[in-house]
Coordinates of C-alpha atoms in Angstrom, one line a residue:
T1 CA -21.4 -9.7 0.3
S2 CA -19.1 -7.4 0.6
M3 CA -15.9 -5.9 2.7
V4 CA -13.1 -3.5 1.6
E5 CA -9.5 -4.1 0.5
D6 CA -7.3 -5.2 3.4
S7 CA -9.5 -6.3 5.7
N8 CA -10.9 -8.8 6.9
L9 CA -13.9 -10.3 7.3
I10 CA -15.8 -13.2 9.5
L11 CA -19.4 -14.6 8.9
S12 CA -21.3 -16.8 11.1
I13 CA -22.2 -20.4 9.4
F14 CA -25.4 -22.1 10.5
A15 CA -26.1 -25.2 10.4
S16 CA -28.3 -27.6 12.2
D17 CA -29.3 -31.9 11.2
I18 CA -32.4 -32.9 12.1
D19 CA -30.4 -36.8 14.0
N20 CA -28.4 -33.9 16.2
G21 CA -25.4 -35.7 14.5
D22 CA -21.8 -33.7 13.6
L23 CA -21.5 -31.9 10.6
S24 CA -18.3 -31.4 8.6
V25 CA -18.2 -27.4 7.0
Y26 CA -16.1 -26.6 3.7
A27 CA -16.4 -23.5 1.6
Y28 CA -14.9 -22.9 -1.4
T29 CA -13.1 -20.0 -3.6
S30 CA -13.7 -18.6 -7.6
D31 CA -10.4 -16.9 -6.7
E32 CA -6.9 -17.4 -5.6
A33 CA -6.5 -13.9 -4.1
V34 CA -9.6 -15.1 -2.0
M35 CA -8.7 -17.0 1.5
L36 CA -10.8 -19.2 3.1
N37 CA -10.7 -20.9 6.7
I38 CA -13.7 -22.3 8.5
E39 CA -13.2 -22.9 13.0
D40 CA -15.7 -24.0 14.2
T41 CA -19.4 -22.2 13.2
L42 CA -17.0 -19.0 12.0
L43 CA -15.5 -18.6 8.1
Y44 CA -12.9 -16.5 8.2
I45 CA -11.9 -15.0 4.4
S46 CA -8.9 -13.1 3.7
I47 CA -7.8 -12.0 1.2
E48 CA -4.1 -10.8 -0.9
E49 CA -2.4 -7.5 0.1
N50 CA -4.0 -4.4 -2.9
W51 CA -6.9 -6.8 -4.5
N52 CA -9.8 -6.2 -5.6
G53 CA -12.8 -7.8 -7.0
S54 CA -15.3 -10.3 -6.7
A55 CA -15.3 -13.4 -5.8
E56 CA -18.3 -16.4 -5.5
I57 CA -17.8 -18.8 -2.5
V58 CA -19.1 -21.9 -1.8
V59 CA -19.6 -23.0 1.3
V60 CA -20.8 -27.2 1.5
V61 CA -21.8 -29.3 5.1
N62 CA -22.6 -32.2 5.3
D63 CA -23.7 -34.8 7.9
N64 CA -20.7 -37.1 7.7
M65 CA -22.7 -40.6 6.3
T66 CA -23.6 -39.6 3.0
R67 CA -26.7 -38.9 3.0
A68 CA -27.5 -35.3 3.6
T69 CA -25.3 -32.2 2.2
D70 CA -26.2 -28.6 1.3
V71 CA -24.9 -25.9 -0.6
E72 CA -25.2 -21.9 -0.1
Q73 CA -23.0 -19.7 -2.6
F74 CA -23.0 -16.4 -2.9
T75 CA -20.8 -13.6 -4.0
L76 CA -18.3 -11.7 -2.1
T77 CA -17.3 -8.4 -3.8
V78 CA -14.1 -6.5 -2.1
T79 CA -14.4 -2.2 -2.9
P80 CA -10.8 -0.7 -3.8
V81 CA -9.4 1.4 -1.1
N82 CA -6.6 4.0 -1.9
D83 CA -3.6 3.4 -0.3
A84 CA -1.0 5.9 1.1
P85 CA 1.9 6.6 -1.4
Y86 CA 5.7 5.4 -0.4
F87 CA 8.9 6.5 -0.8
T88 CA 11.1 3.4 -2.2
M89 CA 14.1 5.1 -1.4
E90 CA 16.1 4.7 2.2
D91 CA 18.4 8.0 2.0
F92 CA 17.4 11.2 1.9
S93 CA 20.1 13.5 2.1
L94 CA 23.2 14.7 -0.6
A95 CA 25.5 16.0 -0.8
G96 CA 26.6 18.6 -4.0
D97 CA 29.0 21.9 -4.7
I98 CA 28.2 25.1 -6.2
T99 CA 29.6 24.4 -9.4
A100 CA 27.6 21.1 -10.2
G101 CA 24.3 21.5 -9.0
V102 CA 21.7 19.4 -7.3
D103 CA 20.2 17.0 -10.2
T104 CA 18.7 14.1 -8.1
W105 CA 15.7 11.1 -8.8
I106 CA 13.2 11.1 -6.3
L107 CA 11.6 7.7 -5.8
A108 CA 8.7 7.3 -4.9
N109 CA 5.4 4.9 -5.9
D110 CA 1.3 5.0 -5.4
V111 CA -0.4 0.9 -5.9
D112 CA -3.7 3.4 -5.8
S113 CA -2.7 6.2 -8.2
D114 CA -0.9 8.3 -9.4
H115 CA 2.0 11.0 -7.2
F116 CA 3.4 14.0 -7.2
F117 CA 6.5 15.9 -4.6
I118 CA 5.7 18.8 -2.4
L119 CA 8.8 20.5 -1.0
E120 CA 8.2 22.4 1.9
G121 CA 10.9 25.0 3.5
A122 CA 13.6 24.3 0.8
P123 CA 15.5 26.9 -0.4
S124 CA 14.3 28.9 -3.4
W125 CA 16.3 27.3 -5.9
L126 CA 15.7 24.2 -5.7
M127 CA 13.0 22.5 -7.6
M128 CA 10.9 20.0 -8.3
E129 CA 9.9 18.4 -12.5
G130 CA 7.9 14.9 -12.1
S131 CA 10.5 13.1 -10.1
R132 CA 13.6 14.8 -10.4
M133 CA 15.2 17.3 -8.0
Y134 CA 17.2 19.7 -9.6
G135 CA 18.6 23.3 -9.0
Q136 CA 21.4 25.6 -8.7
P137 CA 22.5 26.5 -4.5
D138 CA 24.1 29.7 -4.5
Q139 CA 26.1 29.3 -1.7
D140 CA 27.5 26.8 0.7
S141 CA 24.9 25.2 3.5
V142 CA 23.1 23.0 4.7
Y143 CA 19.9 22.3 3.7
V144 CA 16.9 21.0 5.5
F145 CA 13.4 20.7 4.6
T146 CA 10.5 18.2 4.1
L147 CA 10.1 16.5 1.0
S148 CA 6.0 15.0 0.6
V149 CA 4.9 12.7 -1.5
S150 CA 1.2 12.6 -1.6
D151 CA -1.7 11.1 -3.9
S152 CA -4.1 14.1 -2.8
E153 CA -5.6 11.9 -0.5
H154 CA -2.8 10.7 1.6
V155 CA 0.4 12.8 2.1
V156 CA 3.6 10.9 3.6
S157 CA 6.7 13.2 4.4
E158 CA 10.5 12.9 5.6
Q159 CA 13.0 15.4 6.2
F160 CA 15.6 16.2 3.2
I161 CA 19.1 16.6 4.1
I162 CA 21.7 18.4 0.7
S163 CA 24.8 20.1 2.1
I164 CA 26.7 22.5 -0.5
V165 CA 30.3 23.6 -0.3
D166 CA 31.7 25.9 -2.7
H167 CA 35.3 23.6 -3.9
R168 CA 35.8 27.4 -5.9
P169 CA 39.3 29.2 -5.3
D170 CA 38.9 32.1 -3.2
I171 CA 40.6 35.0 -5.1
I172 CA 42.2 37.3 -3.0

């Protein structure tokens, strides 16, 4: 039996007793990242976020009179899915001046893979090197552009604002 990461699975349990008695159903897992819950004749399987792998599931049915017990075992395989990257910073703006320029770190993460940054509509003097955004502005202005983080499958974007002021004295 298989499912994909970050999902839930519901399986039906079929059990009967020749005496038509009430049956008790229990389920156990070999991995604590897999949670099992039984309601009526349904086995609900949920997993910890971002977990993938295999676990053994054992379902036990008994007749509550210690006369009959049935055990079924199966392997649950949870296949990974590529999660989107995400920014780990809250502020998407900064202020600087012409003499010091811009030099800051962009913070993001991806639990599944490597990620990279994209600047769209940014001034030509602004560059990305890994997670470092830097550059030397040539005039004071407010620059508004799109900063994106991608893992080549998913792209997450935020508006970024850089305010540059010129504190140099004017020559008359």
